[in-house]
Rosetta silent file (secondary structure, phi, psi, omega in degrees, C-alpha in Angstrom):
SEQUENCE: XXXXXXXXXXXXXXXXXXXXXXXXXXXXXXXXXXXXXXXXXXXXXXXXXXXXXXXXXXXXXXXXXXXXXXXXXXXXXXXXXXXXXXXXXXXXXXXXXXXXXXXXXXXXXXXXXXXXXXXXXXXXXXXXXXXXXXXXXXXXXXXXXXXXXXXXXXXXXXXXXXXXXXXXXXXXXXXXXXXXXXXXXXXXXXXXXXXXXXXXXXXXXXXXXXXXXXXXXXXXXXXXXXXXXXXXXXXXXXXXXXXXXXXXXXXXXXXXXXXXXXXXXXXXXXXXXXXXXXXXXXXXXXXXXXXXXXXXXXXXXXXXXXXXXXX
SCORE:     score description
SCORE:     0.000 S_00000001
   1 L     0.000  168.813 -147.321    9.393  -39.253    0.393 S_00000001
   2 L   -74.328  117.699  177.809    8.599  -36.171   -1.984 S_00000001
   3 H   -66.925  -35.129 -137.417    5.353  -37.914   -4.361 S_00000001
   4 H   -90.898  -62.602 -157.663    6.504  -35.063   -6.880 S_00000001
   5 H   -45.038  -52.563 -177.298   10.553  -35.638   -6.658 S_00000001
   6 H   -73.899  -22.529  163.111    9.587  -39.283   -7.733 S_00000001
   7 H   -58.222  -55.511 -164.598    7.299  -38.227  -10.423 S_00000001
   8 H   -77.671  -12.773  171.420    9.823  -35.935  -12.048 S_00000001
   9 H   -64.291  -49.329 -172.099   12.734  -38.696  -11.600 S_00000001
  10 H   -45.273  -54.807 -153.549   10.328  -41.267  -13.399 S_00000001
  11 H   -74.084  -39.009 -152.016    9.705  -38.477  -16.594 S_00000001
  12 H   -88.717  -29.005  155.347   13.368  -37.809  -16.372 S_00000001
  13 H   -59.165   -8.363 -179.230   14.311  -41.529  -16.431 S_00000001
  14 H   -95.337  -38.103  178.774   11.881  -42.278  -19.293 S_00000001
  15 H   -83.908   -7.515  178.320   13.228  -39.672  -21.072 S_00000001
  16 L  -102.068  -12.119 -164.252   17.125  -39.884  -20.605 S_00000001
  17 L    56.570    5.009 -179.689   16.946  -43.774  -20.620 S_00000001
  18 L  -109.113  100.619  170.601   19.320  -43.311  -17.650 S_00000001
  19 H   -46.068  -64.313 -166.952   18.910  -43.685  -13.745 S_00000001
  20 H   -61.770  -31.726 -160.635   22.475  -41.843  -13.495 S_00000001
  21 H   -83.360  -64.932  179.222   21.611  -39.031  -15.965 S_00000001
  22 H   -28.845  -81.606 -144.510   17.742  -38.709  -14.267 S_00000001
  23 H   -52.223  -73.847  177.202   19.743  -38.427  -10.771 S_00000001
  24 H   -28.831  -73.751  164.635   22.672  -36.316  -12.317 S_00000001
  25 H   -45.636  -88.349 -153.246   19.242  -33.918  -14.059 S_00000001
  26 L  -104.235   66.066  160.621   17.792  -33.443  -10.259 S_00000001
  27 L    13.625   77.465  166.320   21.000  -33.025   -8.171 S_00000001
  28 L  -126.297 -161.248  136.725   20.689  -36.480   -6.523 S_00000001
  29 L  -125.824  156.258 -179.078   22.759  -39.363   -5.956 S_00000001
  30 H   -52.948  -17.065  167.009   22.030  -42.594   -7.588 S_00000001
  31 H  -105.615   43.622  170.130   20.765  -44.262   -4.514 S_00000001
  32 H  -113.658  -43.102  173.274   18.984  -41.755   -3.025 S_00000001
  33 H   -46.129  -61.599 -148.012   17.428  -41.915   -6.886 S_00000001
  34 H   -58.765  -64.333 -179.603   17.523  -46.074   -6.998 S_00000001
  35 H   -43.542  -52.304  160.304   14.620  -44.815   -3.581 S_00000001
  36 H   -24.443  -67.135 -159.656   12.732  -42.558   -5.387 S_00000001
  37 H   -77.434  -18.395 -174.860   11.863  -44.987   -8.261 S_00000001
  38 H   -60.715  -53.638 -153.671   11.372  -47.748   -5.584 S_00000001
  39 H   -59.159  -37.856 -141.981    9.299  -45.843   -3.376 S_00000001
  40 H   -88.570  -72.381 -172.748    7.244  -44.379   -6.658 S_00000001
  41 H   -36.875  -57.603 -169.889    6.629  -48.285   -7.546 S_00000001
  42 H   -52.438  -47.778 -166.426    5.620  -49.774   -4.189 S_00000001
  43 H   -54.370  -31.460 -123.915    2.910  -46.626   -3.664 S_00000001
  44 H  -105.194  -44.959 -151.076    1.934  -47.390   -7.349 S_00000001
  45 L    48.386   66.832  157.040    2.028  -51.580   -7.160 S_00000001
  46 L  -151.189  146.237 -172.264    3.642  -51.539  -10.269 S_00000001
  47 L   -99.472  170.412 -165.155    6.378  -51.920  -11.772 S_00000001
  48 L  -121.534  -21.064 -156.752    6.937  -48.837  -14.078 S_00000001
  49 E  -145.843  117.831  118.302   10.626  -49.192  -15.293 S_00000001
  50 E   -50.854  120.125 -169.661   13.179  -52.570  -16.307 S_00000001
  51 E  -136.646  126.918  177.490   16.654  -52.995  -16.152 S_00000001
  52 L   -94.981 -155.429  165.267   19.357  -55.574  -17.685 S_00000001
  53 L   -88.556  -20.823  152.613   22.871  -54.881  -17.993 S_00000001
  54 L   -77.594  -68.961 -149.883   22.419  -53.211  -21.091 S_00000001
  55 L  -112.976  147.357  163.944   19.713  -51.512  -20.976 S_00000001
  56 E  -129.277  118.499  146.268   16.431  -49.240  -18.950 S_00000001
  57 E  -152.608 -179.408  179.020   13.353  -49.200  -20.828 S_00000001
  58 E  -105.323  142.561  156.205    9.757  -49.151  -19.513 S_00000001
  59 L   -26.992  154.682  173.709    7.067  -51.210  -18.906 S_00000001
  60 H   -82.976  -27.504  167.268    3.638  -50.885  -20.491 S_00000001
  61 H  -100.802   18.029 -161.617    2.475  -49.452  -17.758 S_00000001
  62 H  -117.660  -21.594  179.603    5.500  -47.693  -17.234 S_00000001
  63 H   -84.380  -73.500 -172.858    5.194  -46.013  -20.989 S_00000001
  64 H   -10.148  -77.318  158.203    1.608  -45.296  -19.850 S_00000001
  65 H   -42.663  -26.657 -170.492    2.363  -43.523  -16.642 S_00000001
  66 H   -89.557  -40.015  150.130    4.897  -41.373  -18.250 S_00000001
  67 H   -62.268  -39.971  149.395    2.632  -39.863  -20.542 S_00000001
  68 H   -36.465  -53.454 -161.878    0.129  -38.954  -18.120 S_00000001
  69 H   -75.447  -27.788  166.923    2.790  -37.920  -15.601 S_00000001
  70 H   -59.089  -20.161  166.559    4.775  -35.616  -18.290 S_00000001
  71 H   -78.142  -49.277 -178.824    1.504  -34.149  -19.216 S_00000001
  72 H   -67.242  -22.886  173.045    0.859  -33.354  -15.797 S_00000001
  73 H   -76.434  -50.849  168.107    4.765  -31.821  -14.671 S_00000001
  74 H    -7.722  -59.817  175.390    3.604  -29.906  -17.813 S_00000001
  75 H   -82.624  -44.682  178.032    0.806  -28.361  -16.623 S_00000001
  76 H   -46.317  -49.867 -162.093    2.797  -28.227  -13.235 S_00000001
  77 H   -69.695  -45.495 -179.661    5.693  -26.061  -15.373 S_00000001
  78 H   -52.007  -44.950  175.725    2.902  -23.815  -17.060 S_00000001
  79 H   -78.101  -16.836 -160.756    1.510  -22.810  -13.823 S_00000001
  80 H   -83.040  -31.830  176.334    4.259  -22.063  -11.934 S_00000001
  81 H   -36.292  -61.415 -135.215    5.599  -20.154  -15.503 S_00000001
  82 H   -75.391  -33.137 -172.742    2.041  -17.808  -15.667 S_00000001
  83 H   -55.792  -34.675  178.716    2.279  -16.872  -11.253 S_00000001
  84 H   -79.486  -54.677  138.174    6.025  -15.805  -12.203 S_00000001
  85 H     6.314 -102.855 -138.550    4.188  -13.917  -14.471 S_00000001
  86 H   -83.782   26.891  173.863    1.914  -12.256  -13.231 S_00000001
  87 H  -119.984   -1.879  179.138    3.880  -11.254  -10.108 S_00000001
  88 H  -111.924   -2.616 -174.816    6.419   -9.318  -12.695 S_00000001
  89 L  -144.153  106.413 -167.242    3.463   -8.030  -14.419 S_00000001
  90 L   -71.111  128.131  176.575    0.767   -6.597  -12.368 S_00000001
  91 L  -142.102  134.070  175.712   -2.718   -7.404  -13.488 S_00000001
  92 E   123.162 -175.188  176.145   -6.604   -6.940  -11.715 S_00000001
  93 E   -85.779  130.927  175.058   -8.407   -4.409   -9.768 S_00000001
  94 E   -94.203  110.385 -167.763   -6.614   -2.329   -7.459 S_00000001
  95 E  -126.787  103.851  149.852   -9.124   -0.950   -4.812 S_00000001
  96 E   -63.825  128.849  144.197   -7.703    2.038   -3.006 S_00000001
  97 E  -114.457  161.202 -175.681   -9.505    4.115   -0.308 S_00000001
  98 L  -178.971  158.418  176.376   -7.891    7.480    1.058 S_00000001
  99 L   -55.009  164.330  152.314  -10.256   10.703    2.315 S_00000001
 100 H   -30.752  -78.808 -146.530  -11.613   12.875   -0.087 S_00000001
 101 H   -62.599  -76.952 -164.744   -9.435   15.626    0.273 S_00000001
 102 H   -29.512  -43.272 -144.078   -6.079   12.721   -0.192 S_00000001
 103 H   -83.417  -39.566 -147.164   -8.079   11.130   -3.080 S_00000001
 104 H   -92.566  -73.407 -174.878   -8.847   14.574   -5.100 S_00000001
 105 H   -54.163  -37.775 -152.732   -5.137   15.998   -4.231 S_00000001
 106 H  -152.320   41.541  115.098   -2.445   13.685   -4.136 S_00000001
 107 H  -132.406    0.768 -172.228   -4.136   10.358   -6.359 S_00000001
 108 H   -94.350  -47.808 -176.803   -6.178   11.124   -8.881 S_00000001
 109 L   -58.006  -16.806  167.689   -3.353   13.749  -10.444 S_00000001
 110 L  -122.621   26.562  142.922   -1.075   10.327  -10.750 S_00000001
 111 L   -57.355  -20.431  163.269   -3.562    7.890  -12.000 S_00000001
 112 L   -82.710  -34.019 -176.954   -2.711    8.591  -15.447 S_00000001
 113 H   -85.250  -29.866  154.481    0.886    7.777  -14.742 S_00000001
 114 H   -80.032  -67.684 -150.215    0.343    4.359  -13.043 S_00000001
 115 H   -39.187  -44.702  159.132   -1.943    3.008  -15.169 S_00000001
 116 H   -54.834  -32.113  151.092    0.390    3.757  -17.811 S_00000001
 117 H  -112.449   34.987  159.113    2.986    1.832  -16.774 S_00000001
 118 L  -126.115   42.335 -176.747    0.970   -0.524  -15.278 S_00000001
 119 L   -18.986  -63.210  175.434   -1.777   -1.476  -18.659 S_00000001
 120 L   -49.817  -31.666  159.272   -2.814   -3.885  -16.670 S_00000001
 121 E  -107.079  167.917 -173.797   -4.594   -2.885  -13.862 S_00000001
 122 E  -130.268  144.467 -178.747   -7.752   -0.650  -13.182 S_00000001
 123 E  -112.392  165.951  168.729   -8.085    1.317   -9.918 S_00000001
 124 E  -138.703  100.405  172.159  -11.167    1.689   -7.981 S_00000001
 125 E  -100.973  127.532 -169.841  -10.940    4.436   -5.307 S_00000001
 126 L  -111.015  105.397  170.854  -13.755    4.696   -2.829 S_00000001
 127 L   -70.163  129.367  154.180  -13.080    8.656   -1.381 S_00000001
 128 L   177.799  146.537 -160.928  -14.528    8.216    2.059 S_00000001
 129 L  -103.275   22.534  147.695  -13.728   10.286    4.845 S_00000001
 130 L  -157.917  165.670 -121.162  -13.489    7.526    7.715 S_00000001
 131 L   -72.046  130.155  -54.947  -11.105    4.737    8.466 S_00000001
 132 L   157.710  131.624  158.840  -12.940    2.008    6.118 S_00000001
 133 L   -55.491  101.801  177.287  -12.365   -1.771    7.520 S_00000001
 134 L   -62.372  -43.031  164.019   -9.867   -3.109    4.926 S_00000001
 135 L   -57.229  -61.131  176.704  -10.938   -6.580    5.073 S_00000001
 136 L   -28.266  -49.710 -169.790  -14.170   -6.390    5.309 S_00000001
 137 L  -107.909   29.183  176.984  -14.015   -4.153    2.212 S_00000001
 138 L    45.009   45.974 -156.252  -11.768   -5.896    0.549 S_00000001
 139 L  -124.608  134.985 -146.654   -9.503   -3.015   -0.267 S_00000001
 140 L   -86.081  -79.712  173.912   -6.122   -3.814   -1.827 S_00000001
 141 E   -98.566  129.677  146.237   -4.611   -0.359   -0.288 S_00000001
 142 E  -104.059  157.372  152.088   -5.723    2.389    2.159 S_00000001
 143 E   -85.895  128.263  178.252   -4.161    6.118    2.891 S_00000001
 144 E  -147.700  167.153  173.651   -4.557    7.061    6.328 S_00000001
 145 L  -135.657   70.650  175.700   -3.233    9.447    8.893 S_00000001
 146 L  -150.606  177.662 -134.172   -2.582    7.998   11.891 S_00000001
 147 L   -73.730  -59.048  177.394    0.642    6.410   13.932 S_00000001
 148 L  -124.967  179.156  159.425   -1.078    2.465   13.696 S_00000001
 149 L  -117.584  172.303 -151.137   -3.158    0.302   13.327 S_00000001
 150 L  -108.825  -22.322 -118.166   -5.412   -1.537   15.518 S_00000001
 151 L  -149.495  101.769 -159.939   -5.561   -4.656   13.754 S_00000001
 152 L   -56.291  -30.349 -167.067   -2.364   -6.502   13.557 S_00000001
 153 L   -65.416   43.043 -174.353   -3.129   -8.542    9.934 S_00000001
 154 E  -142.264  150.533 -166.133   -2.448   -4.866    8.466 S_00000001
 155 E  -115.448  149.538  166.683    1.382   -3.852    7.391 S_00000001
 156 E  -125.271  123.823 -171.866    1.841   -0.002    7.422 S_00000001
 157 E  -122.138   92.309  177.281    4.516    1.574    4.994 S_00000001
 158 E   -61.883  112.635  101.408    4.991    5.327    6.929 S_00000001
 159 E    17.454  -78.866 -151.733    4.707    8.074    3.903 S_00000001
 160 E   160.975  166.208 -172.652    5.394   10.889    5.243 S_00000001
 161 E  -137.080  138.649  158.433    4.477   13.430    8.485 S_00000001
 162 E   -93.794  130.020  158.188    2.030   16.578    7.535 S_00000001
 163 L   -67.370  167.583  156.306    1.802   19.825    9.629 S_00000001
 164 L  -122.343  160.900 -156.349   -1.762   21.052   10.274 S_00000001
 165 E  -145.069  121.104  152.898   -2.046   24.695    9.546 S_00000001
 166 E   -95.473  154.765 -140.427   -4.584   27.294   10.258 S_00000001
 167 E  -152.348  144.390 -179.817   -4.889   29.498    7.402 S_00000001
 168 E  -152.675  176.082 -164.432   -7.561   32.152    6.007 S_00000001
 169 L   -90.717  158.496  159.638   -8.067   33.677    3.219 S_00000001
 170 L   -82.043   10.226  175.566   -6.919   37.414    2.285 S_00000001
 171 L   -72.775  -54.468  175.108   -9.943   38.949    1.909 S_00000001
 172 H   -45.021  -57.405 -164.136  -10.992   37.292    5.353 S_00000001
 173 H  -117.581   38.001  169.748   -8.448   38.717    7.439 S_00000001
 174 H   -78.500  -76.750  166.044   -8.202   42.146    5.298 S_00000001
 175 H   -21.531  -71.451 -167.249  -11.753   42.214    7.222 S_00000001
 176 L  -113.825   -7.025  148.975  -11.286   40.699   10.411 S_00000001
 177 L   104.266 -165.922 -166.187   -7.883   41.035   10.745 S_00000001
 178 L  -127.999  132.109 -170.682   -5.055   38.626   12.110 S_00000001
 179 L   -82.900  159.007 -159.554   -5.564   36.703   15.485 S_00000001
 180 L  -114.225    6.862  166.121   -2.334   38.032   17.263 S_00000001
 181 L  -176.714  178.863 -178.619   -2.292   34.616   19.581 S_00000001
 182 H   -56.074  -12.447 -169.635   -4.104   32.301   20.569 S_00000001
 183 H   -89.824  -15.255  157.891   -6.847   33.794   22.582 S_00000001
 184 H   -48.968  -54.680  140.981   -7.566   35.691   19.533 S_00000001
 185 H    24.528  -97.058 -175.171   -9.024   33.065   18.601 S_00000001
 186 H   -59.604    8.001  146.159  -12.006   32.705   20.240 S_00000001
 187 H   -69.021  -39.909 -166.219  -12.912   36.258   18.442 S_00000001
 188 L  -120.986  168.855 -172.284  -12.671   34.918   14.393 S_00000001
 189 L  -110.878   92.132  164.312  -14.706   32.780   12.990 S_00000001
 190 L    -9.096  163.576 -175.613  -13.668   28.538   12.385 S_00000001
 191 L  -163.946   88.149 -165.676  -13.967   26.255    9.880 S_00000001
 192 E   -81.448  123.580  174.888  -14.125   22.984   11.730 S_00000001
 193 E  -117.380  121.624  171.587  -13.244   19.555    9.954 S_00000001
 194 L   -24.424  -52.531 -158.670  -14.809   16.635   12.459 S_00000001
 195 L   -71.572   -2.880 -163.377  -13.090   14.061   11.462 S_00000001
 196 L   -94.355  139.346 -167.894  -10.235   15.432   12.792 S_00000001
 197 L   -56.862  101.335 -165.257   -9.195   13.875   16.386 S_00000001
 198 L    77.436   52.895  163.144  -10.862   16.345   19.103 S_00000001
 199 L   -34.654  -63.924 -163.307  -11.980   18.588   16.722 S_00000001
 200 L   -98.508   17.374  158.008  -13.218   21.221   18.773 S_00000001
 201 E  -108.018  135.654 -175.835   -9.877   21.013   21.459 S_00000001
 202 E  -140.227  142.506 -165.161   -6.796   22.137   19.683 S_00000001
 203 E  -135.388   86.495  137.206   -3.581   21.465   21.756 S_00000001
 204 L   -27.523  140.073  163.324   -1.189   23.928   20.734 S_00000001
 205 E  -141.300  144.529  153.219    3.120   23.953   21.557 S_00000001
 206 E   -94.520  171.991 -156.775    4.945   26.768   20.710 S_00000001
 207 L   -65.917  -33.440 -141.009    7.691   26.784   18.046 S_00000001
 208 L  -100.687  -74.972 -168.731   10.315   28.622   20.325 S_00000001
 209 L  -100.730   32.772  177.387    9.762   27.803   24.031 S_00000001
 210 L    59.538  -27.641  166.165    7.964   24.589   23.835 S_00000001
 211 L   -35.104  117.495 -160.005    4.797   25.683   25.729 S_00000001
 212 L  -116.525  156.159 -166.348    1.741   24.147   25.203 S_00000001
 213 L  -162.307  139.477  165.940   -1.984   25.668   25.796 S_00000001
 214 E   -97.188  143.932  131.471   -5.481   24.224   24.869 S_00000001
 215 E   -87.648  110.959  177.513   -8.062   25.772   23.027 S_00000001
 216 E   -86.048  123.453  176.161  -11.622   24.999   23.497 S_00000001
 217 L  -132.823 -162.858 -167.959  -12.999   26.331   20.124 S_00000001
 218 L  -149.422  170.702 -157.489  -16.364   26.102   18.548 S_00000001
 219 L  -111.228  130.102  166.984  -17.105   26.181   14.745 S_00000001
 220 L   -98.268   29.767  179.802  -19.320   28.984   12.874 S_00000001
 221 L  -163.047   97.163  147.247  -19.088   26.203    9.683 S_00000001
 222 E   -85.482  112.574  170.435  -18.629   22.186   11.004 S_00000001
 223 E  -131.416  178.147  166.887  -18.573   19.205    8.375 S_00000001
 224 L   -93.599   25.833 -149.822  -17.302   15.576    7.553 S_00000001
 225 L  -157.805  111.490  156.586  -15.635   16.896    4.249 S_00000001
 226 H   -41.372  -59.060 -167.623  -11.846   18.639    4.150 S_00000001
 227 H   -59.049  -44.315  161.512  -12.847   20.214    0.758 S_00000001
 228 H   -16.537  -92.891  -89.888  -16.195   22.110    2.492 S_00000001
 229 H   -99.931  -24.319 -163.923  -14.045   23.288    5.040 S_00000001
 230 H   -93.194  -16.123 -169.482  -11.034   24.294    2.153 S_00000001
 231 H   -91.782  -10.460 -163.336  -13.988   26.046   -0.231 S_00000001
 232 H  -104.665  -30.789 -179.364  -15.274   28.080    2.684 S_00000001
 233 H   -61.447  -37.413 -161.249  -11.948   29.441    3.552 S_00000001
 234 H   -58.081  -63.211 -173.787  -11.482   29.729   -0.040 S_00000001
 235 L   -83.109   23.986  135.607  -14.575   32.148   -0.268 S_00000001
 236 L    79.200   -2.668 -169.776  -13.244   34.592    2.632 S_00000001
 237 L   -98.095    3.690  151.989  -15.764   32.917    5.491 S_00000001
 238 L  -175.930 -145.611  176.088  -13.118   32.397    8.305 S_00000001
 239 L   -78.270   93.377 -168.660  -10.338   30.505    9.507 S_00000001
 240 E  -108.736  156.180  160.638   -9.759   26.287    9.215 S_00000001
 241 E  -121.733  158.270 -152.004   -7.438   24.629   10.418 S_00000001
 242 E  -135.609  154.723  149.489   -6.197   21.435    7.768 S_00000001
 243 L   -90.605  132.335 -132.670   -3.251   19.630    7.126 S_00000001
 244 L   -74.370   -7.060  147.397   -0.902   21.086    5.202 S_00000001
 245 L  -133.613   53.008  148.440   -1.001   19.068    2.322 S_00000001
 246 L   -85.309  -38.172 -161.220   -4.548   20.202    1.455 S_00000001
 247 L   -96.409  -25.677  159.642   -4.000   23.567    1.753 S_00000001
 248 H   -28.542  -50.639  152.898    0.069   23.837    0.826 S_00000001
 249 H  -106.648   33.558  143.851   -0.472   25.127   -2.852 S_00000001
 250 H   -83.198  -62.918  161.428   -3.108   27.409   -1.862 S_00000001
 251 H   -30.831  -47.075 -140.227   -0.517   29.060    0.604 S_00000001
 252 L   -79.744  -55.231  157.618    2.275   28.445   -2.141 S_00000001
 253 L   -29.193  -32.878 -145.942   -0.487   30.545   -4.402 S_00000001
 254 L    53.700   15.773  179.669   -1.720   33.020   -2.188 S_00000001
 255 L   -79.977  -20.999 -177.760   -5.425   32.094   -2.064 S_00000001
 256 L  -130.757  140.212  170.937   -4.727   31.253    1.370 S_00000001
 257 E   -72.899  133.295 -176.301   -2.974   32.751    4.231 S_00000001
 258 E  -108.817  174.236 -170.597   -1.270   30.825    6.924 S_00000001
 259 L  -139.591  143.688  143.304   -1.554   32.065   10.448 S_00000001
 260 L    68.142   35.757  164.015   -0.345   32.130   14.202 S_00000001
 261 L   -63.408    7.435 -177.912    2.908   30.128   12.765 S_00000001
 262 L  -102.287  -14.472  151.997    4.757   30.761   15.839 S_00000001
 263 E  -119.467  168.069 -162.353    2.547   27.426   17.000 S_00000001
 264 E  -100.192  158.587  146.877    2.181   23.740   16.288 S_00000001
 265 L   -79.038  132.915  148.604   -0.471   21.271   15.755 S_00000001
 266 L   -67.203  168.129 -179.664    0.468   17.932   16.613 S_00000001
 267 L   -83.521  147.413  170.905    1.477   16.389   13.515 S_00000001
 268 E  -109.482  147.752 -171.228   -0.126   13.954   11.332 S_00000001
 269 E   -88.023  136.481 -161.878    1.743   10.992   10.307 S_00000001
 270 E  -104.939  145.957 -179.843    0.437   10.050    6.451 S_00000001
 271 E  -153.980  148.855 -179.599    0.866    5.928    5.718 S_00000001
 272 E   -91.368  100.261 -175.713    0.025    3.242    3.251 S_00000001
 273 E   -86.682  170.612 -168.680   -2.114    0.365    5.132 S_00000001
 274 E   164.955  130.151 -172.811   -2.358   -2.766    3.389 S_00000001
 275 E   -47.832  170.427  165.991   -3.030   -6.639    4.570 S_00000001
 276 L  -101.103  105.594  153.775   -0.423   -8.482    5.746 S_00000001
 277 L  -143.264  146.041 -168.896    1.114  -11.225    3.513 S_00000001
 278 L   -26.762  -38.399 -176.766    4.057  -12.997    3.005 S_00000001
 279 L  -112.955   80.151  174.791    3.549  -12.436   -0.823 S_00000001
 280 L   -41.735  166.688  138.095    2.279   -8.923   -1.870 S_00000001
 281 L   -85.114 -179.990 -131.562    0.733   -9.350   -5.149 S_00000001
 282 L  -107.170  -49.460 -176.517    2.094   -7.492   -8.122 S_00000001
 283 H   -84.600  -32.929  165.595   -0.027   -4.775   -8.321 S_00000001
 284 H   -82.231    6.544  155.784   -0.187   -3.888   -4.933 S_00000001
 285 H   -94.175  -22.268  164.606    3.491   -3.502   -4.783 S_00000001
 286 H   -33.875  -68.051 -167.926    3.505   -1.642   -7.598 S_00000001
 287 H   -73.285    1.847 -171.717    1.049    1.045   -6.415 S_00000001
 288 H   -83.093  -80.164 -158.605    2.954    1.193   -2.381 S_00000001
 289 H   -58.883  -21.684  166.953    6.077    1.930   -4.376 S_00000001
 290 H   -41.492  -74.924 -171.861    4.798    3.900   -6.586 S_00000001
 291 H   -52.087  -43.120 -175.383    3.258    6.123   -4.248 S_00000001
 292 H   -73.084  -17.429 -159.394    6.371    6.135   -2.129 S_00000001
 293 H   -90.384   -9.193 -156.159    8.767    6.966   -4.791 S_00000001
 294 H  -122.298  -52.403 -145.202    6.472    9.970   -5.974 S_00000001
 295 H  -101.739    7.202  177.272    5.975   11.398   -2.575 S_00000001
 296 L  -107.932   -4.819  152.975   10.301   10.965   -2.110 S_00000001
 297 L   -54.287  -52.229 -176.647   10.414   12.709   -5.627 S_00000001
 298 L  -114.196   14.722  156.790    8.591   15.431   -4.612 S_00000001
 299 L    62.683   86.869 -146.569   10.383   15.744   -0.707 S_00000001
 300 L  -116.314  -47.053  166.834    6.758   15.865    0.136 S_00000001
 301 L   -64.280  -34.779 -158.822    7.870   15.482    3.847 S_00000001
 302 L   -83.961  -39.972 -164.537   10.281   18.844    3.988 S_00000001
 303 L   -94.524    0.785  169.825    7.477   20.967    2.188 S_00000001
 304 L  -130.546   54.594  168.390    4.709   20.108    4.825 S_00000001
 305 L  -118.056  -29.662 -171.838    6.422   20.502    7.804 S_00000001
 306 L   -69.086  161.260  125.035    8.232   23.449    6.724 S_00000001
 307 L    -8.452   85.929  177.856    7.342   26.673    7.944 S_00000001
 308 L   -81.176 -168.624  164.909    5.556   29.726    6.517 S_00000001
 309 L   -55.786  143.438 -171.497    5.701   33.227    7.642 S_00000001
 310 L   -94.936  141.131 -169.308    5.159   34.149   10.856 S_00000001
 311 L  -149.188    0.000    0.000    2.367   36.704   11.502 S_00000001
């Protein structure tokens, strides 16, 4: 027998003065209700309810047990209500991690809107150009640019794809010229992000023919931070290799100019990664949905996988 059902039934009996009405309230048959009540009395070793042909009433022991059981059930209902309210009203500290570039360009600008919508959530952003262990670092949501997570305890939700683009400032290209083909990269100054997959080996696919070619490069500048690469390119130091989500606005504004647009580098998949749980906390679900809605509204995948003018 279910102890909570036994107690709920007993409280209903005490409040309604009727076993049949108590059974109806809990959607039980009269026979089942009688068994539950008998099981409770046997387990407690005490008579709680007396019945005669005219009425049902509590014993002194039953009256004392009723007061305490009613308070316990009230506390339980309050606890359930609080949990349900928390599930509908996100609260607490949300810990998010992403690369510095992604955090600057695509998290920081959204924080005001997110916290205005969910004022009881405070956000901790851990900018890191390496993949932090989500579980060990107590991370709620991580933004990753990889296809899958090696840990089966991590769930991913796809946000979109982005191209990787070669681009340089108009000043650099005016001084050094546009590379006409992949072989020309050897004579150009290159700005390399070291946390990319195989940063010194670029695997290209020709857009029209599908022909593939691998180019070994050495950077004039090599760094573990995409913002340093971007700043150097804007300063005319050389040609960068970066995801479109970092340099798209610079290209649209003319601060950077894409080169070798008839060749493609492997695309990157942008995912939200978070610990796998049957019931996500409200704050995590709110942030995941907020990011997904924003990416869809801004049509980022179409923009970031689209092509610019070919040089």
